Amino acid sequence: EIVLTQSPGTLSLSPGERATLSCRASQSVSSNFLAWYQQKPGQAPRLLIYGASNRATGIPDRFSGSGSATDFTLTISRLEPEDFVVYYCQQYGSSPLTFGGGTKVEIK
Amino acid sequence: QVHLVQSGGEVKKPGASVKVSCKASGYTFTNYGVNWVRQAPGQGLEWMGWISAYNGNTKYAQRLQGRVTMTTDTSTSTAYMELRSLRSDDTAVYYCTRGGLGTVTHSDYWGLGTLVTVSS
C-alpha cells in the first residue's frame, strides 16, 4: 500500500499570500495518478486536481498542481477567504487507493 | 449536471448491517464506476472500494474484505454499499463518488454523504 504524507499539517497564512502544500508518497505513483481535493467544514470533498497537474472542471486557475513519482505539490497562488480549509491528496495509480492525512490552511 | 443523491442517516447496533444507496443522475450511469469513501468523525478520508456500473466488477479495500459488498442497479442508476458486522469504529460519513469505468480512478463528483452511527 502506498502511504501518502502531507506536510505541513497546518499552514498559517494571510489572504493574498501563496500557499504551497506537499504530498510525498512512500513509493512511486504510477502514471502520476495523483489527485487533490478540497474539503470545507460539513461538506463533501471537491476534486481540484487530477493526474498531478490537471485542473478539474470549474476550478479557478489560482490552483495548480505539479510533481511526479513520489513528490507532489498543490499551489494556491493567492489565497482567497474561502480557501482556508482542508486539502487532501490521493493516489489512484495502484490499489488500494490511499489518501494523505490532510493539510489545514488557516488564517494567520 | 451530475448529482449523486444518497440515502439518509442510520443508527445501528454493533454486529448489525447497513446498506447505503446512491442514486445517480445527469450522466450515463453505465459509462462510469462508483467509488465509496468514508470519513470517521474528525478524521481523514478512507477509500472503501470501487464498482464498475458497466459490468459490476469490484475492487475492495483489503481491510474491509469479507464485510463489504458493493452492487449497482442499472435500471434505476443506483449504487449500493452494504457493510456487515458493524463495529463502533465504522461510525463515519459514507460518500459515494463517481469513478472510473474499467478501473479505479479519482472521484470527480461526490454525494453529500450518509452518516452511519454504530452504538449500543
PDB file of C-alpha atoms in Angstrom:
ATOM      1  CA  GLU A   1       0.000   0.000   0.000  1.00  0.00           C
ATOM      2  CA  ILE A   2       1.287   3.475  -0.882  1.00  0.00           C
ATOM      3  CA  VAL A   3       1.441   5.775   2.127  1.00  0.00           C
ATOM      4  CA  LEU A   4       0.971   9.478   1.401  1.00  0.00           C
ATOM      5  CA  THR A   5       2.432  12.002   3.832  1.00  0.00           C
ATOM      6  CA  GLN A   6       1.150  15.556   3.616  1.00  0.00           C
ATOM      7  CA  SER A   7       3.051  18.494   5.030  1.00  0.00           C
ATOM      8  CA  PRO A   8       2.706  20.708   6.827  1.00  0.00           C
ATOM      9  CA  GLY A   9      -0.206  19.533   8.924  1.00  0.00           C
ATOM     10  CA  THR A  10      -1.329  23.129   9.329  1.00  0.00           C
ATOM     11  CA  LEU A  11      -0.323  26.116   7.220  1.00  0.00           C
ATOM     12  CA  SER A  12      -0.906  29.603   8.651  1.00  0.00           C
ATOM     13  CA  LEU A  13      -1.063  32.319   6.007  1.00  0.00           C
ATOM     14  CA  SER A  14      -2.829  35.559   5.210  1.00  0.00           C
ATOM     15  CA  PRO A  15      -5.302  36.238   2.378  1.00  0.00           C
ATOM     16  CA  GLY A  16      -3.448  37.115  -0.807  1.00  0.00           C
ATOM     17  CA  GLU A  17      -0.392  35.026   0.102  1.00  0.00           C
ATOM     18  CA  ARG A  18       0.854  31.988  -1.783  1.00  0.00           C
ATOM     19  CA  ALA A  19       0.254  28.524  -0.311  1.00  0.00           C
ATOM     20  CA  THR A  20       2.453  25.522  -1.078  1.00  0.00           C
ATOM     21  CA  LEU A  21       1.213  22.136   0.099  1.00  0.00           C
ATOM     22  CA  SER A  22       3.305  18.982  -0.154  1.00  0.00           C
ATOM     23  CA  CYS A  23       2.340  15.344  -0.656  1.00  0.00           C
ATOM     24  CA  ARG A  24       5.074  12.709  -0.513  1.00  0.00           C
ATOM     25  CA  ALA A  25       4.483   9.071  -1.483  1.00  0.00           C
ATOM     26  CA  SER A  26       6.219   6.047   0.045  1.00  0.00           C
ATOM     27  CA  GLN A  27       6.774   4.669  -3.465  1.00  0.00           C
ATOM     28  CA  SER A  28       6.392   5.993  -6.973  1.00  0.00           C
ATOM     29  CA  VAL A  29       2.814   6.799  -8.002  1.00  0.00           C
ATOM     30  CA  SER A  30       2.030   5.020 -11.247  1.00  0.00           C
ATOM     31  CA  SER A  31       1.482   7.357 -14.203  1.00  0.00           C
ATOM     32  CA  ASN A  32       1.428  10.291 -11.767  1.00  0.00           C
ATOM     33  CA  PHE A  33      -2.133   9.329 -10.855  1.00  0.00           C
ATOM     34  CA  LEU A  34      -2.322  11.853  -8.021  1.00  0.00           C
ATOM     35  CA  ALA A  35      -5.368  13.958  -7.158  1.00  0.00           C
ATOM     36  CA  TRP A  36      -6.014  16.844  -4.798  1.00  0.00           C
ATOM     37  CA  TYR A  37      -9.305  17.536  -3.038  1.00  0.00           C
ATOM     38  CA  GLN A  38     -10.592  20.466  -1.020  1.00  0.00           C
ATOM     39  CA  GLN A  39     -12.964  19.919   1.883  1.00  0.00           C
ATOM     40  CA  LYS A  40     -14.919  22.684   3.572  1.00  0.00           C
ATOM     41  CA  PRO A  41     -16.426  22.085   7.032  1.00  0.00           C
ATOM     42  CA  GLY A  42     -19.543  19.957   6.898  1.00  0.00           C
ATOM     43  CA  GLN A  43     -19.230  19.384   3.161  1.00  0.00           C
ATOM     44  CA  ALA A  44     -18.101  16.602   0.880  1.00  0.00           C
ATOM     45  CA  PRO A  45     -14.651  16.899  -0.657  1.00  0.00           C
ATOM     46  CA  ARG A  46     -14.334  18.563  -4.062  1.00  0.00           C
ATOM     47  CA  LEU A  47     -11.905  17.494  -6.764  1.00  0.00           C
ATOM     48  CA  LEU A  48      -9.346  20.205  -7.573  1.00  0.00           C
ATOM     49  CA  ILE A  49      -6.561  18.462  -9.497  1.00  0.00           C
ATOM     50  CA  TYR A  50      -6.163  15.048 -11.162  1.00  0.00           C
ATOM     51  CA  GLY A  51      -3.250  13.468 -12.951  1.00  0.00           C
ATOM     52  CA  ALA A  52      -0.957  15.585 -10.770  1.00  0.00           C
ATOM     53  CA  SER A  53      -1.455  18.772 -12.768  1.00  0.00           C
ATOM     54  CA  ASN A  54      -4.845  18.846 -14.491  1.00  0.00           C
ATOM     55  CA  ARG A  55      -7.425  21.219 -13.053  1.00  0.00           C
ATOM     56  CA  ALA A  56     -10.907  19.771 -12.658  1.00  0.00           C
ATOM     57  CA  THR A  57     -13.904  21.425 -14.266  1.00  0.00           C
ATOM     58  CA  GLY A  58     -14.730  24.815 -12.799  1.00  0.00           C
ATOM     59  CA  ILE A  59     -11.637  25.085 -10.607  1.00  0.00           C
ATOM     60  CA  PRO A  60     -10.079  28.587 -10.556  1.00  0.00           C
ATOM     61  CA  ASP A  61      -6.652  28.939 -12.110  1.00  0.00           C
ATOM     62  CA  ARG A  62      -5.117  30.094  -8.820  1.00  0.00           C
ATOM     63  CA  PHE A  63      -4.993  26.342  -8.003  1.00  0.00           C
ATOM     64  CA  SER A  64      -2.193  24.404  -9.674  1.00  0.00           C
ATOM     65  CA  GLY A  65      -0.619  21.011  -9.197  1.00  0.00           C
ATOM     66  CA  SER A  66       2.862  19.782 -10.009  1.00  0.00           C
ATOM     67  CA  GLY A  67       5.269  16.982  -9.297  1.00  0.00           C
ATOM     68  CA  SER A  68       5.946  13.400 -10.275  1.00  0.00           C
ATOM     69  CA  ALA A  69       6.896   9.983  -8.940  1.00  0.00           C
ATOM     70  CA  THR A  70       6.982  10.486  -5.151  1.00  0.00           C
ATOM     71  CA  ASP A  71       6.833  14.257  -4.682  1.00  0.00           C
ATOM     72  CA  PHE A  72       3.786  16.346  -5.480  1.00  0.00           C
ATOM     73  CA  THR A  73       2.747  19.920  -4.743  1.00  0.00           C
ATOM     74  CA  LEU A  74      -0.507  21.865  -4.680  1.00  0.00           C
ATOM     75  CA  THR A  75      -0.008  25.598  -5.047  1.00  0.00           C
ATOM     76  CA  ILE A  76      -2.622  28.258  -4.397  1.00  0.00           C
ATOM     77  CA  SER A  77      -1.188  31.409  -5.955  1.00  0.00           C
ATOM     78  CA  ARG A  78      -3.225  33.968  -3.995  1.00  0.00           C
ATOM     79  CA  LEU A  79      -5.333  32.821  -1.106  1.00  0.00           C
ATOM     80  CA  GLU A  80      -8.958  33.881  -1.105  1.00  0.00           C
ATOM     81  CA  PRO A  81     -11.015  33.797   2.144  1.00  0.00           C
ATOM     82  CA  GLU A  82     -12.838  30.635   1.008  1.00  0.00           C
ATOM     83  CA  ASP A  83      -9.534  28.771   0.529  1.00  0.00           C
ATOM     84  CA  PHE A  84      -8.858  28.483   4.276  1.00  0.00           C
ATOM     85  CA  VAL A  85      -9.997  24.877   4.623  1.00  0.00           C
ATOM     86  CA  VAL A  86      -8.541  21.343   4.466  1.00  0.00           C
ATOM     87  CA  TYR A  87      -6.810  19.748   1.478  1.00  0.00           C
ATOM     88  CA  TYR A  88      -6.178  16.054   0.802  1.00  0.00           C
ATOM     89  CA  CYS A  89      -4.034  14.301  -1.764  1.00  0.00           C
ATOM     90  CA  GLN A  90      -4.955  10.863  -3.113  1.00  0.00           C
ATOM     91  CA  GLN A  91      -3.084   8.368  -5.252  1.00  0.00           C
ATOM     92  CA  TYR A  92      -5.091   6.202  -7.625  1.00  0.00           C
ATOM     93  CA  GLY A  93      -2.260   4.555  -9.501  1.00  0.00           C
ATOM     94  CA  SER A  94      -2.464   1.355  -7.518  1.00  0.00           C
ATOM     95  CA  SER A  95      -4.947  -0.412  -5.310  1.00  0.00           C
ATOM     96  CA  PRO A  96      -5.764   0.251  -2.583  1.00  0.00           C
ATOM     97  CA  LEU A  97      -6.316   3.900  -3.316  1.00  0.00           C
ATOM     98  CA  THR A  98      -4.925   5.935  -0.448  1.00  0.00           C
ATOM     99  CA  PHE A  99      -5.298   9.454   0.881  1.00  0.00           C
ATOM    100  CA  GLY A 100      -2.882  11.667   2.723  1.00  0.00           C
ATOM    101  CA  GLY A 101      -3.720  12.841   6.214  1.00  0.00           C
ATOM    102  CA  GLY A 102      -4.637  16.342   5.056  1.00  0.00           C
ATOM    103  CA  THR A 103      -3.281  19.883   5.357  1.00  0.00           C
ATOM    104  CA  LYS A 104      -5.350  22.564   7.041  1.00  0.00           C
ATOM    105  CA  VAL A 105      -4.817  26.073   5.704  1.00  0.00           C
ATOM    106  CA  GLU A 106      -5.724  28.570   8.383  1.00  0.00           C
ATOM    107  CA  ILE A 107      -5.805  32.338   8.587  1.00  0.00           C
ATOM    108  CA  LYS A 108      -2.725  33.791  10.244  1.00  0.00           C
TER     109      LYS A 108
ATOM    110  CA  GLN B   1     -25.491  18.370 -14.125  1.00  0.00           C
ATOM    111  CA  VAL B   2     -24.188  15.375 -12.230  1.00  0.00           C
ATOM    112  CA  HIS B   3     -25.959  14.541  -8.976  1.00  0.00           C
ATOM    113  CA  LEU B   4     -25.395  11.695  -6.537  1.00  0.00           C
ATOM    114  CA  VAL B   5     -28.223  11.504  -4.011  1.00  0.00           C
ATOM    115  CA  GLN B   6     -27.559   9.303  -1.004  1.00  0.00           C
ATOM    116  CA  SER B   7     -29.932   7.700   1.463  1.00  0.00           C
ATOM    117  CA  GLY B   8     -30.472   9.150   4.918  1.00  0.00           C
ATOM    118  CA  GLY B   9     -28.517   8.683   8.109  1.00  0.00           C
ATOM    119  CA  GLU B  10     -28.659   5.396  10.004  1.00  0.00           C
ATOM    120  CA  VAL B  11     -28.144   4.326  13.609  1.00  0.00           C
ATOM    121  CA  LYS B  12     -27.154   0.689  14.037  1.00  0.00           C
ATOM    122  CA  LYS B  13     -26.126  -1.575  16.875  1.00  0.00           C
ATOM    123  CA  PRO B  14     -22.793  -3.386  16.871  1.00  0.00           C
ATOM    124  CA  GLY B  15     -22.988  -6.563  14.809  1.00  0.00           C
ATOM    125  CA  ALA B  16     -25.769  -5.271  12.560  1.00  0.00           C
ATOM    126  CA  SER B  17     -25.583  -4.431   8.860  1.00  0.00           C
ATOM    127  CA  VAL B  18     -26.222  -1.224   6.952  1.00  0.00           C
ATOM    128  CA  LYS B  19     -26.978  -0.646   3.278  1.00  0.00           C
ATOM    129  CA  VAL B  20     -26.448   2.831   1.829  1.00  0.00           C
ATOM    130  CA  SER B  21     -27.878   3.797  -1.556  1.00  0.00           C
ATOM    131  CA  CYS B  22     -26.659   6.354  -4.062  1.00  0.00           C
ATOM    132  CA  LYS B  23     -28.882   7.423  -6.956  1.00  0.00           C
ATOM    133  CA  ALA B  24     -27.037   8.968  -9.881  1.00  0.00           C
ATOM    134  CA  SER B  25     -28.393  11.445 -12.421  1.00  0.00           C
ATOM    135  CA  GLY B  26     -27.071  13.825 -15.042  1.00  0.00           C
ATOM    136  CA  TYR B  27     -24.837  11.323 -16.823  1.00  0.00           C
ATOM    137  CA  THR B  28     -24.903   7.842 -18.332  1.00  0.00           C
ATOM    138  CA  PHE B  29     -24.579   5.643 -15.260  1.00  0.00           C
ATOM    139  CA  THR B  30     -23.061   2.658 -17.053  1.00  0.00           C
ATOM    140  CA  ASN B  31     -20.229   4.760 -18.519  1.00  0.00           C
ATOM    141  CA  TYR B  32     -18.596   5.174 -15.114  1.00  0.00           C
ATOM    142  CA  GLY B  33     -17.856   3.407 -11.872  1.00  0.00           C
ATOM    143  CA  VAL B  34     -18.591   4.294  -8.273  1.00  0.00           C
ATOM    144  CA  ASN B  35     -16.037   4.667  -5.512  1.00  0.00           C
ATOM    145  CA  TRP B  36     -17.123   4.571  -1.891  1.00  0.00           C
ATOM    146  CA  VAL B  37     -15.134   6.651   0.590  1.00  0.00           C
ATOM    147  CA  ARG B  38     -15.733   7.082   4.307  1.00  0.00           C
ATOM    148  CA  GLN B  39     -14.670   9.612   6.902  1.00  0.00           C
ATOM    149  CA  ALA B  40     -14.787   8.975  10.632  1.00  0.00           C
ATOM    150  CA  PRO B  41     -15.664  11.995  12.810  1.00  0.00           C
ATOM    151  CA  GLY B  42     -12.811  14.497  12.769  1.00  0.00           C
ATOM    152  CA  GLN B  43     -10.633  12.153  10.721  1.00  0.00           C
ATOM    153  CA  GLY B  44      -9.322  11.831   7.197  1.00  0.00           C
ATOM    154  CA  LEU B  45     -10.653  10.028   4.142  1.00  0.00           C
ATOM    155  CA  GLU B  46     -10.578   6.265   3.608  1.00  0.00           C
ATOM    156  CA  TRP B  47     -11.227   4.542   0.281  1.00  0.00           C
ATOM    157  CA  MET B  48     -13.501   1.529   0.728  1.00  0.00           C
ATOM    158  CA  GLY B  49     -13.773   0.150  -2.765  1.00  0.00           C
ATOM    159  CA  TRP B  50     -14.996   0.570  -6.336  1.00  0.00           C
ATOM    160  CA  ILE B  51     -17.601  -0.964  -8.584  1.00  0.00           C
ATOM    161  CA  SER B  52     -17.960  -0.672 -12.342  1.00  0.00           C
ATOM    162  CA  ALA B  53     -21.523   0.291 -13.220  1.00  0.00           C
ATOM    163  CA  TYR B  54     -20.921  -1.254 -16.637  1.00  0.00           C
ATOM    164  CA  ASN B  55     -20.189  -4.854 -15.666  1.00  0.00           C
ATOM    165  CA  GLY B  56     -20.329  -4.984 -11.877  1.00  0.00           C
ATOM    166  CA  ASN B  57     -16.607  -5.647 -11.413  1.00  0.00           C
ATOM    167  CA  THR B  58     -15.488  -4.718  -7.937  1.00  0.00           C
ATOM    168  CA  LYS B  59     -12.346  -3.977  -6.009  1.00  0.00           C
ATOM    169  CA  TYR B  60     -12.451  -3.686  -2.228  1.00  0.00           C
ATOM    170  CA  ALA B  61     -10.031  -2.388   0.358  1.00  0.00           C
ATOM    171  CA  GLN B  62      -8.429  -5.419   1.926  1.00  0.00           C
ATOM    172  CA  ARG B  63      -9.219  -4.344   5.481  1.00  0.00           C
ATOM    173  CA  LEU B  64     -12.939  -4.437   4.637  1.00  0.00           C
ATOM    174  CA  GLN B  65     -12.858  -7.593   2.533  1.00  0.00           C
ATOM    175  CA  GLY B  66     -15.494 -10.035   3.705  1.00  0.00           C
ATOM    176  CA  ARG B  67     -17.615  -7.346   5.369  1.00  0.00           C
ATOM    177  CA  VAL B  68     -18.444  -5.066   2.428  1.00  0.00           C
ATOM    178  CA  THR B  69     -20.446  -5.645  -0.745  1.00  0.00           C
ATOM    179  CA  MET B  70     -20.981  -3.088  -3.482  1.00  0.00           C
ATOM    180  CA  THR B  71     -23.678  -3.515  -6.100  1.00  0.00           C
ATOM    181  CA  THR B  72     -25.486  -1.487  -8.721  1.00  0.00           C
ATOM    182  CA  ASP B  73     -28.970  -1.438 -10.238  1.00  0.00           C
ATOM    183  CA  THR B  74     -28.592  -0.082 -13.756  1.00  0.00           C
ATOM    184  CA  SER B  75     -32.367   0.115 -14.242  1.00  0.00           C
ATOM    185  CA  THR B  76     -32.530   2.867 -11.614  1.00  0.00           C
ATOM    186  CA  SER B  77     -28.946   4.198 -11.875  1.00  0.00           C
ATOM    187  CA  THR B  78     -28.409   3.400  -8.227  1.00  0.00           C
ATOM    188  CA  ALA B  79     -25.354   2.088  -6.422  1.00  0.00           C
ATOM    189  CA  TYR B  80     -25.430   0.336  -3.081  1.00  0.00           C
ATOM    190  CA  MET B  81     -22.860  -0.310  -0.372  1.00  0.00           C
ATOM    191  CA  GLU B  82     -23.581  -2.865   2.337  1.00  0.00           C
ATOM    192  CA  LEU B  83     -21.352  -3.165   5.385  1.00  0.00           C
ATOM    193  CA  ARG B  84     -21.866  -6.076   7.782  1.00  0.00           C
ATOM    194  CA  SER B  85     -20.787  -6.937  11.321  1.00  0.00           C
ATOM    195  CA  LEU B  86     -20.677  -3.262  12.217  1.00  0.00           C
ATOM    196  CA  ARG B  87     -18.319  -2.065  14.925  1.00  0.00           C
ATOM    197  CA  SER B  88     -18.105   1.257  16.726  1.00  0.00           C
ATOM    198  CA  ASP B  89     -15.149   2.285  14.570  1.00  0.00           C
ATOM    199  CA  ASP B  90     -17.369   2.003  11.479  1.00  0.00           C
ATOM    200  CA  THR B  91     -19.112   5.183  12.662  1.00  0.00           C
ATOM    201  CA  ALA B  92     -18.460   7.594   9.812  1.00  0.00           C
ATOM    202  CA  VAL B  93     -19.877   9.612   6.964  1.00  0.00           C
ATOM    203  CA  TYR B  94     -20.034   7.390   3.900  1.00  0.00           C
ATOM    204  CA  TYR B  95     -19.665   9.048   0.497  1.00  0.00           C
ATOM    205  CA  CYS B  96     -20.443   7.651  -2.923  1.00  0.00           C
ATOM    206  CA  THR B  97     -18.424   9.230  -5.704  1.00  0.00           C
ATOM    207  CA  ARG B  98     -18.249   8.923  -9.470  1.00  0.00           C
ATOM    208  CA  GLY B  99     -15.194   6.995 -10.534  1.00  0.00           C
ATOM    209  CA  GLY B 100     -13.668   5.221 -13.474  1.00  0.00           C
ATOM    210  CA  LEU B 101     -15.387   2.792 -15.834  1.00  0.00           C
ATOM    211  CA  GLY B 102     -12.929  -0.049 -16.246  1.00  0.00           C
ATOM    212  CA  THR B 103     -10.526   0.680 -13.454  1.00  0.00           C
ATOM    213  CA  VAL B 104     -10.262   2.502 -10.190  1.00  0.00           C
ATOM    214  CA  THR B 105      -9.598   6.193 -10.618  1.00  0.00           C
ATOM    215  CA  HIS B 106     -10.112   9.519  -8.906  1.00  0.00           C
ATOM    216  CA  SER B 107     -13.523  10.804  -7.803  1.00  0.00           C
ATOM    217  CA  ASP B 108     -14.803  13.742  -9.823  1.00  0.00           C
ATOM    218  CA  TYR B 109     -18.259  14.073  -8.258  1.00  0.00           C
ATOM    219  CA  TRP B 110     -19.313  13.317  -4.685  1.00  0.00           C
ATOM    220  CA  GLY B 111     -22.588  12.703  -2.931  1.00  0.00           C
ATOM    221  CA  LEU B 112     -23.384  14.710   0.184  1.00  0.00           C
ATOM    222  CA  GLY B 113     -22.649  11.754   2.435  1.00  0.00           C
ATOM    223  CA  THR B 114     -24.588   9.434   4.726  1.00  0.00           C
ATOM    224  CA  LEU B 115     -23.826   9.396   8.437  1.00  0.00           C
ATOM    225  CA  VAL B 116     -23.810   5.887   9.869  1.00  0.00           C
ATOM    226  CA  THR B 117     -23.622   5.731  13.640  1.00  0.00           C
ATOM    227  CA  VAL B 118     -22.819   2.428  15.342  1.00  0.00           C
ATOM    228  CA  SER B 119     -23.741   2.459  19.002  1.00  0.00           C
ATOM    229  CA  SER B 120     -25.191   0.103  21.554  1.00  0.00           C
TER     230      SER B 120
END
